[in-house]
Short mmCIF file of C-alpha atoms in Angstrom, two decimals:
data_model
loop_
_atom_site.label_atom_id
_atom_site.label_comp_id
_atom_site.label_asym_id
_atom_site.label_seq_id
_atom_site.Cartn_x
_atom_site.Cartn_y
_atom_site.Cartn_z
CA UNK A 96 62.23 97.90 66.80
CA UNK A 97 60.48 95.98 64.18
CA UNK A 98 62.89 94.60 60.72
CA UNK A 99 63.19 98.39 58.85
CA UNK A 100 64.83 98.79 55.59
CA UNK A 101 67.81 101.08 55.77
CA UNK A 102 69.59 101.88 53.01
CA UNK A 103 73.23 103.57 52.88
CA UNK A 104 74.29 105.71 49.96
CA UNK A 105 77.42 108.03 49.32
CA UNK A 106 76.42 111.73 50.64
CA UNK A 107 75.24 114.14 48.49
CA UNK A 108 75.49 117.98 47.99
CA UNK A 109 71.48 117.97 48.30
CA UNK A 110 71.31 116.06 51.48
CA UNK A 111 73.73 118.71 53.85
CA UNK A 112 71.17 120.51 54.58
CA UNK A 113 69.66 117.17 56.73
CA UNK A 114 72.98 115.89 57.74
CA UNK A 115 73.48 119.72 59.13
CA UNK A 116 70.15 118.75 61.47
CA UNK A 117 71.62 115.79 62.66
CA UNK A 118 74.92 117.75 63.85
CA UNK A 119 72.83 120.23 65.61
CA UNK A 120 71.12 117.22 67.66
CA UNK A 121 73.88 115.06 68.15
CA UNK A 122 76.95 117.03 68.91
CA UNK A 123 77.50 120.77 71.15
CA UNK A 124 79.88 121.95 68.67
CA UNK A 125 78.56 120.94 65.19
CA UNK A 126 79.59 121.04 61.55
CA UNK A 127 78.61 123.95 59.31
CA UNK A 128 76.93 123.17 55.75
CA UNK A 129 80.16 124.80 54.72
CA UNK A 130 82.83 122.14 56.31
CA UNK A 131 80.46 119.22 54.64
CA UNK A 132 80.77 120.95 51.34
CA UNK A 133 84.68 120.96 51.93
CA UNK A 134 84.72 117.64 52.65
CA UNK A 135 82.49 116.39 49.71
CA UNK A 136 84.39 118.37 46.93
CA UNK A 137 87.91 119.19 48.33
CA UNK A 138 89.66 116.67 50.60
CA UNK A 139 90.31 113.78 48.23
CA UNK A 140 90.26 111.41 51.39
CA UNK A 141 86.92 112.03 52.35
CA UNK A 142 84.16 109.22 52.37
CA UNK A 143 80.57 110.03 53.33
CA UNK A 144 77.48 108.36 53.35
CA UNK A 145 74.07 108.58 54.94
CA UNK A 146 71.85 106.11 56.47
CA UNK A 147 68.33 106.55 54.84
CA UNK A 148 64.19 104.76 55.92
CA UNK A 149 61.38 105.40 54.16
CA UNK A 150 63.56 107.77 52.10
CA UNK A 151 64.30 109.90 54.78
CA UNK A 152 68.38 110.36 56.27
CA UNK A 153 68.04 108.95 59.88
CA UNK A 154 72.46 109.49 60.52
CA UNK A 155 75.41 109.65 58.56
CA UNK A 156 78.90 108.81 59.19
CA UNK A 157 81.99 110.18 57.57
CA UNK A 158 85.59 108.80 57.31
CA UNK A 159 88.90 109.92 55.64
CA UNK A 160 90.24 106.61 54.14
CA UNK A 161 94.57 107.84 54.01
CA UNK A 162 96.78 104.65 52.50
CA UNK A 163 95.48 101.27 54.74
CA UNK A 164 93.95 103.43 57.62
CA UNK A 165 90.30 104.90 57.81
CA UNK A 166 89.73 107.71 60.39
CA UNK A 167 86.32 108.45 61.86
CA UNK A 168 85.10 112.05 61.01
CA UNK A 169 81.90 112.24 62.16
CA UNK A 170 78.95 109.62 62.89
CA UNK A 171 75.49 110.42 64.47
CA UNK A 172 71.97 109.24 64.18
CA UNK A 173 69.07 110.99 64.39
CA UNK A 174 67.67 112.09 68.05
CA UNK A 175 64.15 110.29 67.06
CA UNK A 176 66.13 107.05 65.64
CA UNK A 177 68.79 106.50 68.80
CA UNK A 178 68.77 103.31 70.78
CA UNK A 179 67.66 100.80 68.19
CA UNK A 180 71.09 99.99 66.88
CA UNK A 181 71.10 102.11 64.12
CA UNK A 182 74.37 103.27 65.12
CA UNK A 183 76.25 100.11 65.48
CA UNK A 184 74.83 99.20 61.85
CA UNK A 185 76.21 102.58 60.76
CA UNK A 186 79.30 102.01 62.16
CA UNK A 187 79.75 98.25 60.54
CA UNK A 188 79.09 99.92 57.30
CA UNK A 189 82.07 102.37 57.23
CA UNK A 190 84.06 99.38 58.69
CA UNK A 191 83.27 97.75 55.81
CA UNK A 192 83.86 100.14 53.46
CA UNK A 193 86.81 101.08 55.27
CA UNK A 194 88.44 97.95 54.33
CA UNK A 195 86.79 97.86 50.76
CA UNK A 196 89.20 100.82 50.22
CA UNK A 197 92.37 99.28 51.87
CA UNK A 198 91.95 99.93 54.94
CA UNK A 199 93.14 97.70 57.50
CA UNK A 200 92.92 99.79 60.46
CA UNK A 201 90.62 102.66 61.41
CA UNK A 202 90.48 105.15 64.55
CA UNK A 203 88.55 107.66 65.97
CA UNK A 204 88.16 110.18 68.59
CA UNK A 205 85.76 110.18 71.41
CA UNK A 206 84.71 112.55 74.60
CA UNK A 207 86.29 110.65 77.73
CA UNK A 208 83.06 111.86 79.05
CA UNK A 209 81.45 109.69 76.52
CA UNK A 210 80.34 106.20 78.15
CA UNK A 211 78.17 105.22 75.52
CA UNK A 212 79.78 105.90 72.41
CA UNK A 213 82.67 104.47 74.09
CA UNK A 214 80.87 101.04 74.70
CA UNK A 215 79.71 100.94 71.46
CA UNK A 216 83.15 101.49 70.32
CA UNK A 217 84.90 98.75 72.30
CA UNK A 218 81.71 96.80 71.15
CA UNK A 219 82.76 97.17 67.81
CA UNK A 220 86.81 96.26 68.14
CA UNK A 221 88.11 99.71 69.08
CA UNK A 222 90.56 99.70 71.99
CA UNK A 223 91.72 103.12 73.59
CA UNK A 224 95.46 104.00 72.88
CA UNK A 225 95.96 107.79 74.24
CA UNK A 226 94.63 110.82 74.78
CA UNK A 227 94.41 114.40 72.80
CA UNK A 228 94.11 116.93 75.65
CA UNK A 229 91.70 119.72 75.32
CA UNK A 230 90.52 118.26 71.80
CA UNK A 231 86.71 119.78 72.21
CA UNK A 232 86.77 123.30 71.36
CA UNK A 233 83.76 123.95 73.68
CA UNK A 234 84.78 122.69 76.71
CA UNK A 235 88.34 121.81 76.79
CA UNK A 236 87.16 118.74 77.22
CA UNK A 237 90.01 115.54 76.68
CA UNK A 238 89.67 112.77 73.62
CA UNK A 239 90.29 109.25 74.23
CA UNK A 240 92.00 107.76 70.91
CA UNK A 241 90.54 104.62 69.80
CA UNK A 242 91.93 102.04 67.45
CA UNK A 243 90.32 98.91 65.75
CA UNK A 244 91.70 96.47 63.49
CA UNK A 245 89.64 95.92 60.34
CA UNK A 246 89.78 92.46 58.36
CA UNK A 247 88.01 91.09 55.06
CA UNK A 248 86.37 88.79 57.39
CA UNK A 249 84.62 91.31 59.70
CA UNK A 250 83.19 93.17 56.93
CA UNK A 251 81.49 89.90 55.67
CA UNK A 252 79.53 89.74 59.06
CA UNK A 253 76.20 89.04 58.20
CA UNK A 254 74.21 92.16 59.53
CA UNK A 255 74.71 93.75 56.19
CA UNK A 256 75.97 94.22 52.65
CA UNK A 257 80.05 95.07 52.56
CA UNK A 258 80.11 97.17 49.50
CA UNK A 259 83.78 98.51 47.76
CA UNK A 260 82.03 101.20 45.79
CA UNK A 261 79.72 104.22 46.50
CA UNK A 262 76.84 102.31 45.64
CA UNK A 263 73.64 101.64 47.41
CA UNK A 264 72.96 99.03 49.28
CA UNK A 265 69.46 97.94 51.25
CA UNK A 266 69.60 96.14 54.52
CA UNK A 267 67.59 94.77 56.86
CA UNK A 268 67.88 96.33 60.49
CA UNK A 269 66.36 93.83 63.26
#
């Protein structure tokens, strides 16, 4: 992939509809329009934010930020967008913003069945530390419970903007 701009901005009400897209694509048991609107307006931990080019969302990640630890809700990239990184860039922004809030530790769940989320993952700091049997609704399927320590100086890592605030920032994607 060619340098892109991709900008990240806090979620919106307006842009569920196209985050509701990306769940269909991405994941066998997706979020309703309903459980985003819940998380946006109700659960006082939530963070959101969506991953835009050329004005268009291309993924989204969510995170509930709960005294100095961040947990992973949801993060996905667009079918058309996968494989160029995107998702590792996504994933250094809530890190970063993770830690902007307090944060110094952040964990998520994962299909064992998963091999390359899980690389990314491990990639990215995240080290497995247990299991949640039959977490997937749809299958039964197992989670693998992954943990990463976050620190002020992995959020300065140069492949983008660490930003405290809701704001937008613009990066470049090589």
């Amino acid at each position: 992939m060619s340098k892109e701009q991709v900008r990240f901005r806090a979620m919106t009400l307006e842009d569920i509809a196209r985050i509701v897209e990306i769940e269909q694509e991405a994941f066998t048991t997706p979020w309703t329009s309903e459980a985003f609107r819940n998380e946006l307006f109700n659960n006082m931990f939530a963070r959101y934010y969506v991953m835009v080019h050329e004005g268009r969302i291309i993924g989204y990640g969510g995170m509930w930020i709960i005294i100095d630890e961040a947990h992973v809700t949801n993060i996905a990239v667009s079918a058309e967008w996968r494989g160029n990184g995107l998702g590792e860039r996504l994933l250094v922004e809530l890190q970063r913003r993770a830690v902007g809030f307090g944060a110094n530790k952040m964990t998520l769940e994962v299909r064992v069945s998963n091999e390359v989320a899980q690389r990314l993952y491990r990639k990215m700091g995240f080290e497995p530390s247990g299991i949640r049997p039959g977490y997937y609704s749809d299958n039964q399927e197992d989670a693998l419970i992954m943990w990463a320590e976050l620190s002020e100086e992995r959020s300065n890592d140069p492949r983008g903007h660490f930003g405290e605030d809701d704001g937008d920032t613009e990066e470049q994607q090589s």
